[in-house]
Each structure stands twice: as C-alpha cells, then as structure tokens.
Amino acid sequence: MDVSRKILSSFFEPESLAVIGSLREGFFGGRVVVQALLNAGFKGKIYPVHPSYKEILGRKVFSSIKDVSAKVDLALIITGNQAVPDLLRECAEKGVKAAIVVSDGFAERDEKGAILQREIVEIARQEGIRILGPNTAGVANPRIGLTTSPYLAGYDQIKAGGIAIGAQTGMINPQAFPYFDLHYGVSKICDFGNKCDVDECDLLEYLGRDPATKVIALYLESVGDGRRFLNVSREISASKPVLLLKSGRTKEGARVSASHTGSLAANDQIFSAACKQAGVLRLEKFNDLFEIPKLFASQPLPKGNRMAIISYTGAVGVLATDEGATYGLTVPSLSPHTASKLHAIFPGLGMTIVDIGPLMVVARDSDSFYQEILATVLEDDHVDCLFNVLWAGPMEGSSEIYFKTYEVLKRNHSKPIATWIYGPRSPLISTLGQRLEDLGFPVFSDLEMAVKALGMAWQYARRKKERE
Amino acid sequence: MDVSRKILSSFFEPESLAVIGSLREGFFGGRVVVQALLNAGFKGKIYPVHPSYKEILGRKVFSSIKDVSAKVDLALIITGNQAVPDLLRECAEKGVKAAIVVSDGFAERDEKGAILQREIVEIARQEGIRILGPNTAGVANPRIGLTTSPYLAGYDQIKAGGIAIGAQTGMINPQAFPYFDLHYGVSKICDFGNKCDVDECDLLEYLGRDPATKVIALYLESVGDGRRFLNVSREISASKPVLLLKSGRTKEGARVSASHTGSLAANDQIFSAACKQAGVLRLEKFNDLFEIPKLFASQPLPKGNRMAIISYTGAVGVLATDEGATYGLTVPSLSPHTASKLHAIFPGLGMTIVDIGPLMVVARDSDSFYQEILATVLEDDHVDCLFNVLWAGPMEGSSEIYFKTYEVLKRNHSKPIATWIYGPRSPLISTLGQRLEDLGFPVFSDLEMAVKALGMAWQYARRKKERE
C-alpha cells in the first residue's frame, strides 16, 4: 500500500510538472493548463514542452522533456493519440514516474484505440511509469494550487477543504462544476478517464492516508477488481466515509454503459450488498456526489438517529420527516424541559417540529429569540442532529440573524446540522449559502438532500458503532 | 361544478379587492399587499380598510368595508383571529362572496382556535361566503397582476404561464420561491391554509376549466373528501395533467403530520393505487412540485417511450438511462440513416448516446454542427423525446450556439425536449437557463429531474392513449 501512496503522491503533490502538447490560444490545451496553474498559485516548477514554441506566459518552452535538466515528477500529455507511446518512452528516459494522458482516441473510441491503449499500458509496465487516463482531465489539489484540467474553467481557485472526488468521468472537473461559486472545499479531484492503469483502488489507498481528505466520493461505471475494491473500501471506511455513485444500475443503463461495465452492472443487487458489507455508502443521484460529502467533511457524526427540525412551516417538517424515515431517522418529541423553554419564548413553537414561522412574523427582536431557540433545541438530550430551514427574506440585512447565530454555533456544537435555505430571490439564497459554507456549515440545494445527508451520516455512524 | 367555477372566479379574477387589516410599514401586512398589487399592475379596484388610516400609497383608506360604495368581489382579512367573525359578517352585509382569511391562530394552533374556525365556517355557510384559509397567504394570478401574499417578496412580477400550483402550505407563495429569478411561468397560485372551506376539489374544478392552466401541481397533507378528489381528478386528468405531492407517506411522517392526515396517510399505498386509477401522477420530492410541471406546460407529449440523449460525456448518458428506465423510458439505437448522418458530421458521435464532447473540443465551426446534430436526432423515427445536456462554458458568447439552436427549434418541434445545463460558473448556468425558459423550453436543476419530467410525461401520454 505504501507503494501506491508514494506513486500517487507524484500525481497529487508534484514539485515539478511538464505540460506536453498543444500550446495554442483557446479554451482547451496546454496553454490553459499553464495559465490555470499560474492563476491558482502553483508553487512547483512548470515545464511547457512543445517543439515549435520558445516561450509562453513568461515561461521557457522546452522542445522535448529530455531537455529539462531538473527533475520532473509528473508529465501531462495533451497530444494526438498516435504521439503518446513515444512521449511516454521519453518521459521514462527522463525518469518521470507519473503521467497523465489527456489525449483521447483510445479504448473509448474504437478497436484501434483499444490496441493503442494496450500499447501504452505495456510501455508503462516496462518502464515503471504509472498512467492516469487516457482520456482524462487529470487531477486537482487546491492546497498547492495544482490543477491539470486542459479546459478553461473561468475561475482561478478552488477552496481547500476535506472532500476528495474521484470519477470515471470528466463531469467532476473544474470546468464542469461551479466549485468556486459554491465556495466548495476540496482536498483532491481525480478524473480516472479510461482507467488503463491508476484506478479507484489506487486512489482509495492514497486518499485513505491523505490527512487533508475527510470523506471520499466516487463515481464509477465499472469496478476493475471487485474483490480488491471491497477489501480496500472496508479498511478505509473504518476511518473515512466512502461514498459511491455507480451507474449502470438498471439493465437499460448497463446496456448503454456497454462492454466495460457489463459483468458487474448485471449484478447490481449483489454488488450493492457487497458494498454494504464493506461499509461503502451508495449514492443514488448525480448531485448526491457533490452534496452528501459536505456533511461528512464539516460536521460531527450523529450519536443517534433522532433528528430535530426547525422550520418556518409545518409542511417542510412533514416532508423532512418522510425523507428521514427512509434512512432510519426519527423526529423525537422534545424533552419537557426544552418544550417549556420553547413555550416561554413563544407559545406554539411545537414539541416535535419547531415551527418558528408565526414567531418570526410577529417578533420585533427575533435575533435573540432565534439564537436561543437553536441553542435550546441543540442542547436537548433527545436530539442527535438538526435539520435547520432558513428563509432568506428580501429585507435589507435579514440574513444577518442566521450568520450571527451560526458564528456562535461554530465555536461550540457537537451535533451535526444540515441547512436548507429557501426564499424569493436566488441571489440572496446563494449569498447566504456561501457565507455559511465558509463558516463550515453545509448548505444543501434541496430539503430532501439535507435530510438525506443526515440520514447517511447516521448510517455511517451506526456501522462504526457496531464495529467497535 | 359551474357553481365552484363561478365562486372561485371571485378569488382568482376579482375586479375589486378589499384589504382589511394592519397597514403599518414592515415586511408583513396589508400595506405589503397593496404595494404588491400596485407593483404587479393589478387592474382592479383596491380598497384598503382600516379604522385609523386615511390614506396609504395614494389610496383612500376606508374605516369599514361597509363604507365602500362600489361592489367588492374579494375581501382579504389580515387581522387578529378574534376580529375575523365580525369582519366576515360585515363582508356578507356588503355582499362580498369570497374571503381570504390570512389571520392565523385557528385550528393549526389549539383547540380554542379550532372552535373559532368552526365558527367562521358556520358564518360562511349562513351568509353564503366562501372562505380560503384561514392561515393562508391567498392566491396569485399573474395575468391580471393579482397577488394577495402579505409577505414582502422582493420582486414585482411573476411571469404569466401555464402552471397552476395549489398547496396546503405557504411554501409555494411568492415570498417562498424565486419565481421571478427563474423566469417561471404561472397561471394561478393557491395557498389553501387550513382548508376550512375552499379545498383541493374546488380548486381542481376551477382549474380544469381555466384556459390559462395547462398543468396542475398540488401539495397536500390531507385529502378532505377522498372520493370526490378521485372523481374530480379522473375527469380533469383526461385533459390536463394533475401532479400530486402528498406528505405523510411514511408512518413517521403521518405521525408528525398528526391529527388531520392520520386516516389517509396510514393507507398511503391504497391512496397511491387510487391516484393511479384516477390518473393522478404522484410526485416524490418538494422540488418536483416546481420542476416536473414545466415540461407539461411547454412541451408536446411524447408519442412513445424512446428517449434520445445528447451529452458531452458518456457518464451523463448512462446516469440518464438509469433514471429513465425507472419511468419506462428506453434509449433507442438511432436509425441507420441518422447514424450515418451523424458519422458524417463527426466520427464516433454514437449510435445510442450522442456524445458531442470530443467534437465540440476540436470543431472550429461548432455552431452549424450543433444545430445539425439536434435536428438530425429529433427527426429520427426511433426517437420520441430528447434529453439534451448543455455545457455553459466560460468563453465569451459561448452560450449563443444553444440559444440560436433553440430559437430555430421553437418554430418547429413536435417532440418534447428536457434540458439540463452544467458548467463551471453558476451565473452562466442561470442566465442561459432563463433565456431558454423564456423561449419556452424547460430547463431542469439536475439531470435526473430532467429525465424524470420526460418519464412522467410518457406515463401521462401512455394513460391518455389507453383511454382513447
């Protein structure tokens, strides 16, 4: 396992990086990568490689990687597919141990491409190089300003955080998801591409020991080595949640996903049972991949399955209860002490769902009431976690009450909180969401997603308990 | 039925409206309503009623509704609960036939409130007034600038469209959902509140004959008269889709929803079967309530279950296929004619999922290619509907290609299209979405939602076929 760890370090923590291939202007290519690295403040060395440029973006261009005199940890190859074998051999001569092959036209295209892919795997094995890809946009590690995606993203930085995302698709790369606008905190991103060499097991082993990674979210269409995957997952999920979205769940999906997923997809129920055994939490929808990890990355685990709900309306409470029940969550009756405290604040706040709607309409000084209600509910021994609903009203400064309350909570809360914000103006919802995310509280895009995150946290916590 | 139709017209199409109650400054109350009506361009007469004001917002204030000499179609009562019975009697004396009781503190609060609620129902029956509420924000009818919500929404207009939303919660009112920012088109909004009189059946009968309404979305916690609901739904769903989100599906949810839903919620499976018989399409999540109707309101129904997918990545195609399969959709092999046309445009575009990712990276003139690909796929006899995925790239003007293509499509397309937009910047995604919505193409917030909308359209279309 230490070998994987060490090799994958070259992909995620390189001190030097060669960018081999097209350097022309545009929204795709090596120039985009070099610019993105500069924008993100990459501290390592960058070596653009191209036979016919002398300089781009103030950096010297090398005509071959062999002309770089310093050590190169990672090579990024963005060329036509036919050029890849020779370039890999040159990388090997140079002593490079890790290569990201962005080029497409391999097994994903046709039989000729599949032959070429087998050829580069052969080279990699012979020369002792590990390959990520081909047909990938590579990796990102925001802590060191590393991003290898050759597509223009339109923003400079991804926030450093605890979530690692690995996927057999480019849909997780910086150009495909608004990491920046959502103030989304990432430890590592890994696009497996065709997975000819580095795969989900290698990544899991690396991330399992990566101190920056608190939760691992995977999207897979196929699992290369099912047994190894389950073994590695079992080990890692003991200390870090492993969340998996696997497509090809249905016969239709498996058929479309075709050759490479056929075998496992046909046995999705068996695979699902195996995942459960191995402690892997299965996701259902594409957005789950981005949303569910947020709770694990920032909140403590719940100690039990009792979810308190604070809401502006009863309906949201009932919908949240329905959703929670499917994950084994129950909405407790609050303790008599809590109930009487809440009643003293405002009659009718509720003994199960805490409906603050009527209070917030009439209360002149709702600020202090609000903080007190949250603290009271969270202190209740009957409560293990909280689903909190915020209304982002259109009145000037009306979101401050939430921000102030969460600022106080941040200093001292031991129960997970999942937040959903609704309201009449999209920008107000986004802005408040970003501020709370920056405070370390996950905000979810819909109410059921928030509850699902708590539900999956409970499932993970329960399994951990059972293992102890 | 004509009686309901006529009475509910007073709620949704009043020519004159009295606003009775608090007129002080703030984010809640009668002043907010008067201002909102003025901002929305309400063409009818507005009569503010309050004993101690002379004038607000340039309008004369009447000390009692009885002082209004002209006819009043609709009264909106926003006062303390104790004042409501007398005000209703005054309305009756004035000849008002419809009253929206915003006031809370009725059956939703306690037994005393429940007694008061029975009292106002009694008055209504005796005096021949219909009541919407109590504990409601009332209605909206964007076509005539009618909005009765006493909460500040922070925007002036809701776009007129084909979607009617009725709900036993305030979560659908203008202050709770960003109708304006999403360019969301509404025919009618109705918040039932405590449903002491006007209920889902009255609303269904009215909307069934409302030419502006193309699809009806309901949120209910309880169904007052199950038999009538199913009968009315059966009749109306023959010509307009009726979509229902009902909470209290689980035992937990039913327990929390408590007294008023107990009976039906306990038999959710039976209710579900009855809905199916009556042609009611059941929704699952809160967002479904807003998103699924968009397809019905703007797109033709699919003639079969074959869904084409145009995407930038294979993964999205497989996930969409999985989701579609759960609604009976299948992803067809494109016809040989289509396949060869696509191959001539770009090799490897695909025979099932049309993966335009590689093409869009390399093609210099992707504009013309893109239009041709969409037209070719939509023309294929093997295709009944289209799930189309757009990448909102960060390059200046890069969304124009989609806009232009959809502008052309708008003039001539007979198959429903559901669109999902992804990309690196939230504002770009929103802006493109709004533009396409304005063209009449529904854009969904996540990929599975888009597919689900096509799936539910197919379920509705199939039932309609079977009935014929």
JSON list of C-alpha atoms in Angstrom, two decimals, chain B residues 274-425:
[
{"chain": "B", "resi": 274, "resn": "ALA", "atom": "CA", "xyz": [-56.39, 5.06, -6.17]},
{"chain": "B", "resi": 275, "resn": "CYS", "atom": "CA", "xyz": [-54.42, 8.02, -7.55]},
{"chain": "B", "resi": 276, "resn": "LYS", "atom": "CA", "xyz": [-53.05, 5.83, -10.29]},
{"chain": "B", "resi": 277, "resn": "GLN", "atom": "CA", "xyz": [-56.58, 4.74, -11.19]},
{"chain": "B", "resi": 278, "resn": "ALA", "atom": "CA", "xyz": [-57.69, 8.36, -11.27]},
{"chain": "B", "resi": 279, "resn": "GLY", "atom": "CA", "xyz": [-54.79, 9.38, -13.49]},
{"chain": "B", "resi": 280, "resn": "VAL", "atom": "CA", "xyz": [-53.10, 11.47, -10.81]},
{"chain": "B", "resi": 281, "resn": "LEU", "atom": "CA", "xyz": [-49.32, 11.45, -11.16]},
{"chain": "B", "resi": 282, "resn": "ARG", "atom": "CA", "xyz": [-47.64, 11.30, -7.78]},
{"chain": "B", "resi": 283, "resn": "LEU", "atom": "CA", "xyz": [-44.54, 13.37, -7.13]},
{"chain": "B", "resi": 284, "resn": "GLU", "atom": "CA", "xyz": [-41.85, 12.37, -4.64]},
{"chain": "B", "resi": 285, "resn": "LYS", "atom": "CA", "xyz": [-39.81, 15.39, -3.65]},
{"chain": "B", "resi": 286, "resn": "PHE", "atom": "CA", "xyz": [-40.56, 19.01, -2.87]},
{"chain": "B", "resi": 287, "resn": "ASN", "atom": "CA", "xyz": [-38.67, 20.32, -5.92]},
{"chain": "B", "resi": 288, "resn": "ASP", "atom": "CA", "xyz": [-40.70, 18.00, -8.17]},
{"chain": "B", "resi": 289, "resn": "LEU", "atom": "CA", "xyz": [-43.66, 20.25, -7.42]},
{"chain": "B", "resi": 290, "resn": "PHE", "atom": "CA", "xyz": [-41.98, 23.13, -9.24]},
{"chain": "B", "resi": 291, "resn": "GLU", "atom": "CA", "xyz": [-39.88, 21.32, -11.81]},
{"chain": "B", "resi": 292, "resn": "ILE", "atom": "CA", "xyz": [-41.96, 18.49, -13.30]},
{"chain": "B", "resi": 293, "resn": "PRO", "atom": "CA", "xyz": [-44.87, 20.76, -14.38]},
{"chain": "B", "resi": 294, "resn": "LYS", "atom": "CA", "xyz": [-42.52, 22.80, -16.58]},
{"chain": "B", "resi": 295, "resn": "LEU", "atom": "CA", "xyz": [-42.32, 20.04, -19.15]},
{"chain": "B", "resi": 296, "resn": "PHE", "atom": "CA", "xyz": [-46.10, 19.63, -19.33]},
{"chain": "B", "resi": 297, "resn": "ALA", "atom": "CA", "xyz": [-46.67, 23.37, -19.60]},
{"chain": "B", "resi": 298, "resn": "SER", "atom": "CA", "xyz": [-44.38, 23.96, -22.55]},
{"chain": "B", "resi": 299, "resn": "GLN", "atom": "CA", "xyz": [-43.71, 20.75, -24.47]},
{"chain": "B", "resi": 300, "resn": "PRO", "atom": "CA", "xyz": [-45.77, 18.38, -26.61]},
{"chain": "B", "resi": 301, "resn": "LEU", "atom": "CA", "xyz": [-46.40, 14.94, -25.11]},
{"chain": "B", "resi": 302, "resn": "PRO", "atom": "CA", "xyz": [-44.11, 12.12, -26.27]},
{"chain": "B", "resi": 303, "resn": "LYS", "atom": "CA", "xyz": [-45.70, 9.61, -28.63]},
{"chain": "B", "resi": 304, "resn": "GLY", "atom": "CA", "xyz": [-43.64, 6.76, -27.26]},
{"chain": "B", "resi": 305, "resn": "ASN", "atom": "CA", "xyz": [-41.03, 5.87, -24.63]},
{"chain": "B", "resi": 306, "resn": "ARG", "atom": "CA", "xyz": [-37.83, 6.22, -26.66]},
{"chain": "B", "resi": 307, "resn": "MET", "atom": "CA", "xyz": [-35.54, 8.91, -25.22]},
{"chain": "B", "resi": 308, "resn": "ALA", "atom": "CA", "xyz": [-32.57, 10.17, -27.20]},
{"chain": "B", "resi": 309, "resn": "ILE", "atom": "CA", "xyz": [-29.68, 11.63, -25.20]},
{"chain": "B", "resi": 310, "resn": "ILE", "atom": "CA", "xyz": [-27.26, 14.27, -26.45]},
{"chain": "B", "resi": 311, "resn": "SER", "atom": "CA", "xyz": [-24.50, 14.86, -23.95]},
{"chain": "B", "resi": 312, "resn": "TYR", "atom": "CA", "xyz": [-20.90, 15.99, -23.56]},
{"chain": "B", "resi": 313, "resn": "THR", "atom": "CA", "xyz": [-19.95, 12.84, -21.66]},
{"chain": "B", "resi": 314, "resn": "GLY", "atom": "CA", "xyz": [-20.88, 9.20, -21.62]},
{"chain": "B", "resi": 315, "resn": "ALA", "atom": "CA", "xyz": [-21.38, 9.18, -17.85]},
{"chain": "B", "resi": 316, "resn": "VAL", "atom": "CA", "xyz": [-24.33, 11.56, -18.01]},
{"chain": "B", "resi": 317, "resn": "GLY", "atom": "CA", "xyz": [-25.83, 9.35, -20.68]},
{"chain": "B", "resi": 318, "resn": "VAL", "atom": "CA", "xyz": [-25.59, 6.25, -18.51]},
{"chain": "B", "resi": 319, "resn": "LEU", "atom": "CA", "xyz": [-26.99, 8.04, -15.44]},
{"chain": "B", "resi": 320, "resn": "ALA", "atom": "CA", "xyz": [-29.86, 9.39, -17.55]},
{"chain": "B", "resi": 321, "resn": "THR", "atom": "CA", "xyz": [-30.54, 5.94, -18.94]},
{"chain": "B", "resi": 322, "resn": "ASP", "atom": "CA", "xyz": [-30.71, 4.50, -15.41]},
{"chain": "B", "resi": 323, "resn": "GLU", "atom": "CA", "xyz": [-33.13, 7.21, -14.33]},
{"chain": "B", "resi": 324, "resn": "GLY", "atom": "CA", "xyz": [-35.27, 6.91, -17.46]},
{"chain": "B", "resi": 325, "resn": "ALA", "atom": "CA", "xyz": [-35.59, 3.15, -17.04]},
{"chain": "B", "resi": 326, "resn": "THR", "atom": "CA", "xyz": [-37.36, 3.65, -13.71]},
{"chain": "B", "resi": 327, "resn": "TYR", "atom": "CA", "xyz": [-40.10, 5.51, -15.63]},
{"chain": "B", "resi": 328, "resn": "GLY", "atom": "CA", "xyz": [-40.27, 3.06, -18.52]},
{"chain": "B", "resi": 329, "resn": "LEU", "atom": "CA", "xyz": [-38.12, 5.09, -20.90]},
{"chain": "B", "resi": 330, "resn": "THR", "atom": "CA", "xyz": [-35.67, 3.32, -23.15]},
{"chain": "B", "resi": 331, "resn": "VAL", "atom": "CA", "xyz": [-32.70, 4.73, -25.04]},
{"chain": "B", "resi": 332, "resn": "PRO", "atom": "CA", "xyz": [-33.10, 3.66, -28.66]},
{"chain": "B", "resi": 333, "resn": "SER", "atom": "CA", "xyz": [-30.47, 2.73, -31.19]},
{"chain": "B", "resi": 334, "resn": "LEU", "atom": "CA", "xyz": [-30.66, 5.53, -33.70]},
{"chain": "B", "resi": 335, "resn": "SER", "atom": "CA", "xyz": [-31.78, 4.62, -37.20]},
{"chain": "B", "resi": 336, "resn": "PRO", "atom": "CA", "xyz": [-29.06, 3.68, -39.73]},
{"chain": "B", "resi": 337, "resn": "HIS", "atom": "CA", "xyz": [-29.87, 6.85, -41.66]},
{"chain": "B", "resi": 338, "resn": "THR", "atom": "CA", "xyz": [-29.35, 9.03, -38.56]},
{"chain": "B", "resi": 339, "resn": "ALA", "atom": "CA", "xyz": [-26.24, 7.12, -37.55]},
{"chain": "B", "resi": 340, "resn": "SER", "atom": "CA", "xyz": [-24.62, 7.65, -40.94]},
{"chain": "B", "resi": 341, "resn": "LYS", "atom": "CA", "xyz": [-25.55, 11.33, -40.98]},
{"chain": "B", "resi": 342, "resn": "LEU", "atom": "CA", "xyz": [-24.03, 11.77, -37.52]},
{"chain": "B", "resi": 343, "resn": "HIS", "atom": "CA", "xyz": [-20.95, 9.82, -38.50]},
{"chain": "B", "resi": 344, "resn": "ALA", "atom": "CA", "xyz": [-20.50, 12.12, -41.50]},
{"chain": "B", "resi": 345, "resn": "ILE", "atom": "CA", "xyz": [-20.58, 15.13, -39.15]},
{"chain": "B", "resi": 346, "resn": "PHE", "atom": "CA", "xyz": [-18.05, 13.60, -36.77]},
{"chain": "B", "resi": 347, "resn": "PRO", "atom": "CA", "xyz": [-16.87, 10.02, -36.40]},
{"chain": "B", "resi": 348, "resn": "GLY", "atom": "CA", "xyz": [-17.85, 8.43, -33.10]},
{"chain": "B", "resi": 349, "resn": "LEU", "atom": "CA", "xyz": [-20.86, 10.62, -32.26]},
{"chain": "B", "resi": 350, "resn": "GLY", "atom": "CA", "xyz": [-22.56, 7.43, -31.18]},
{"chain": "B", "resi": 351, "resn": "MET", "atom": "CA", "xyz": [-25.46, 5.23, -32.16]},
{"chain": "B", "resi": 352, "resn": "THR", "atom": "CA", "xyz": [-27.26, 5.39, -28.81]},
{"chain": "B", "resi": 353, "resn": "ILE", "atom": "CA", "xyz": [-25.99, 8.19, -26.62]},
{"chain": "B", "resi": 354, "resn": "VAL", "atom": "CA", "xyz": [-24.85, 11.04, -28.83]},
{"chain": "B", "resi": 355, "resn": "ASP", "atom": "CA", "xyz": [-21.62, 12.18, -27.19]},
{"chain": "B", "resi": 356, "resn": "ILE", "atom": "CA", "xyz": [-20.71, 15.57, -28.66]},
{"chain": "B", "resi": 357, "resn": "GLY", "atom": "CA", "xyz": [-17.88, 16.25, -26.19]},
{"chain": "B", "resi": 358, "resn": "PRO", "atom": "CA", "xyz": [-14.95, 15.34, -28.45]},
{"chain": "B", "resi": 359, "resn": "LEU", "atom": "CA", "xyz": [-16.50, 17.16, -31.43]},
{"chain": "B", "resi": 360, "resn": "MET", "atom": "CA", "xyz": [-17.09, 20.37, -29.51]},
{"chain": "B", "resi": 361, "resn": "VAL", "atom": "CA", "xyz": [-13.44, 20.45, -28.40]},
{"chain": "B", "resi": 362, "resn": "VAL", "atom": "CA", "xyz": [-11.99, 20.19, -31.87]},
{"chain": "B", "resi": 363, "resn": "ALA", "atom": "CA", "xyz": [-14.61, 21.67, -34.22]},
{"chain": "B", "resi": 364, "resn": "ARG", "atom": "CA", "xyz": [-13.85, 25.20, -35.37]},
{"chain": "B", "resi": 365, "resn": "ASP", "atom": "CA", "xyz": [-17.37, 25.84, -36.59]},
{"chain": "B", "resi": 366, "resn": "SER", "atom": "CA", "xyz": [-19.30, 24.01, -33.93]},
{"chain": "B", "resi": 367, "resn": "ASP", "atom": "CA", "xyz": [-22.33, 26.28, -34.38]},
{"chain": "B", "resi": 368, "resn": "SER", "atom": "CA", "xyz": [-23.57, 24.73, -37.59]},
{"chain": "B", "resi": 369, "resn": "PHE", "atom": "CA", "xyz": [-22.62, 21.22, -36.48]},
{"chain": "B", "resi": 370, "resn": "TYR", "atom": "CA", "xyz": [-24.59, 21.61, -33.30]},
{"chain": "B", "resi": 371, "resn": "GLN", "atom": "CA", "xyz": [-27.81, 22.69, -34.98]},
{"chain": "B", "resi": 372, "resn": "GLU", "atom": "CA", "xyz": [-27.50, 19.87, -37.47]},
{"chain": "B", "resi": 373, "resn": "ILE", "atom": "CA", "xyz": [-26.94, 17.24, -34.80]},
{"chain": "B", "resi": 374, "resn": "LEU", "atom": "CA", "xyz": [-30.03, 18.29, -32.85]},
{"chain": "B", "resi": 375, "resn": "ALA", "atom": "CA", "xyz": [-32.20, 18.42, -35.94]},
{"chain": "B", "resi": 376, "resn": "THR", "atom": "CA", "xyz": [-30.95, 15.02, -37.13]},
{"chain": "B", "resi": 377, "resn": "VAL", "atom": "CA", "xyz": [-31.62, 13.31, -33.81]},
{"chain": "B", "resi": 378, "resn": "LEU", "atom": "CA", "xyz": [-35.06, 14.89, -33.41]},
{"chain": "B", "resi": 379, "resn": "GLU", "atom": "CA", "xyz": [-36.07, 13.82, -36.92]},
{"chain": "B", "resi": 380, "resn": "ASP", "atom": "CA", "xyz": [-35.23, 10.18, -36.28]},
{"chain": "B", "resi": 381, "resn": "ASP", "atom": "CA", "xyz": [-38.33, 7.91, -36.26]},
{"chain": "B", "resi": 382, "resn": "HIS", "atom": "CA", "xyz": [-36.73, 5.91, -33.46]},
{"chain": "B", "resi": 383, "resn": "VAL", "atom": "CA", "xyz": [-36.88, 8.94, -31.16]},
{"chain": "B", "resi": 384, "resn": "ASP", "atom": "CA", "xyz": [-39.90, 10.14, -29.13]},
{"chain": "B", "resi": 385, "resn": "CYS", "atom": "CA", "xyz": [-38.27, 12.65, -26.82]},
{"chain": "B", "resi": 386, "resn": "LEU", "atom": "CA", "xyz": [-34.89, 14.22, -26.16]},
{"chain": "B", "resi": 387, "resn": "PHE", "atom": "CA", "xyz": [-32.79, 14.75, -23.05]},
{"chain": "B", "resi": 388, "resn": "ASN", "atom": "CA", "xyz": [-30.34, 17.44, -24.05]},
{"chain": "B", "resi": 389, "resn": "VAL", "atom": "CA", "xyz": [-27.31, 18.41, -21.99]},
{"chain": "B", "resi": 390, "resn": "LEU", "atom": "CA", "xyz": [-25.66, 21.80, -22.42]},
{"chain": "B", "resi": 391, "resn": "TRP", "atom": "CA", "xyz": [-22.28, 22.90, -21.17]},
{"chain": "B", "resi": 392, "resn": "ALA", "atom": "CA", "xyz": [-22.29, 26.60, -20.29]},
{"chain": "B", "resi": 393, "resn": "GLY", "atom": "CA", "xyz": [-18.64, 27.32, -20.98]},
{"chain": "B", "resi": 394, "resn": "PRO", "atom": "CA", "xyz": [-16.83, 30.38, -19.64]},
{"chain": "B", "resi": 395, "resn": "MET", "atom": "CA", "xyz": [-15.84, 31.68, -23.07]},
{"chain": "B", "resi": 396, "resn": "GLU", "atom": "CA", "xyz": [-17.42, 34.97, -24.15]},
{"chain": "B", "resi": 397, "resn": "GLY", "atom": "CA", "xyz": [-20.63, 34.26, -26.04]},
{"chain": "B", "resi": 398, "resn": "SER", "atom": "CA", "xyz": [-20.30, 30.52, -25.84]},
{"chain": "B", "resi": 399, "resn": "SER", "atom": "CA", "xyz": [-23.94, 30.08, -24.88]},
{"chain": "B", "resi": 400, "resn": "GLU", "atom": "CA", "xyz": [-25.14, 31.72, -28.10]},
{"chain": "B", "resi": 401, "resn": "ILE", "atom": "CA", "xyz": [-24.92, 28.47, -30.01]},
{"chain": "B", "resi": 402, "resn": "TYR", "atom": "CA", "xyz": [-27.56, 26.96, -27.74]},
{"chain": "B", "resi": 403, "resn": "PHE", "atom": "CA", "xyz": [-29.78, 29.99, -27.81]},
{"chain": "B", "resi": 404, "resn": "LYS", "atom": "CA", "xyz": [-29.71, 30.17, -31.61]},
{"chain": "B", "resi": 405, "resn": "THR", "atom": "CA", "xyz": [-30.40, 26.45, -31.95]},
{"chain": "B", "resi": 406, "resn": "TYR", "atom": "CA", "xyz": [-33.34, 26.57, -29.56]},
{"chain": "B", "resi": 407, "resn": "GLU", "atom": "CA", "xyz": [-34.70, 29.64, -31.34]},
{"chain": "B", "resi": 408, "resn": "VAL", "atom": "CA", "xyz": [-34.83, 27.61, -34.55]},
{"chain": "B", "resi": 409, "resn": "LEU", "atom": "CA", "xyz": [-36.25, 24.56, -32.76]},
{"chain": "B", "resi": 410, "resn": "LYS", "atom": "CA", "xyz": [-39.01, 26.66, -31.22]},
{"chain": "B", "resi": 411, "resn": "ARG", "atom": "CA", "xyz": [-40.54, 27.23, -34.64]},
{"chain": "B", "resi": 412, "resn": "ASN", "atom": "CA", "xyz": [-40.81, 23.58, -35.44]},
{"chain": "B", "resi": 413, "resn": "HIS", "atom": "CA", "xyz": [-40.50, 20.74, -33.00]},
{"chain": "B", "resi": 414, "resn": "SER", "atom": "CA", "xyz": [-43.05, 18.05, -32.23]},
{"chain": "B", "resi": 415, "resn": "LYS", "atom": "CA", "xyz": [-41.12, 16.04, -29.65]},
{"chain": "B", "resi": 416, "resn": "PRO", "atom": "CA", "xyz": [-40.59, 17.10, -26.04]},
{"chain": "B", "resi": 417, "resn": "ILE", "atom": "CA", "xyz": [-37.13, 18.29, -25.05]},
{"chain": "B", "resi": 418, "resn": "ALA", "atom": "CA", "xyz": [-35.87, 18.39, -21.47]},
{"chain": "B", "resi": 419, "resn": "THR", "atom": "CA", "xyz": [-32.68, 20.35, -20.95]},
{"chain": "B", "resi": 420, "resn": "TRP", "atom": "CA", "xyz": [-30.06, 20.28, -18.24]},
{"chain": "B", "resi": 421, "resn": "ILE", "atom": "CA", "xyz": [-27.24, 22.83, -18.13]},
{"chain": "B", "resi": 422, "resn": "TYR", "atom": "CA", "xyz": [-23.98, 22.30, -16.30]},
{"chain": "B", "resi": 423, "resn": "GLY", "atom": "CA", "xyz": [-20.78, 24.26, -16.19]},
{"chain": "B", "resi": 424, "resn": "PRO", "atom": "CA", "xyz": [-18.13, 25.97, -14.11]},
{"chain": "B", "resi": 425, "resn": "ARG", "atom": "CA", "xyz": [-19.97, 29.21, -13.27]}
]
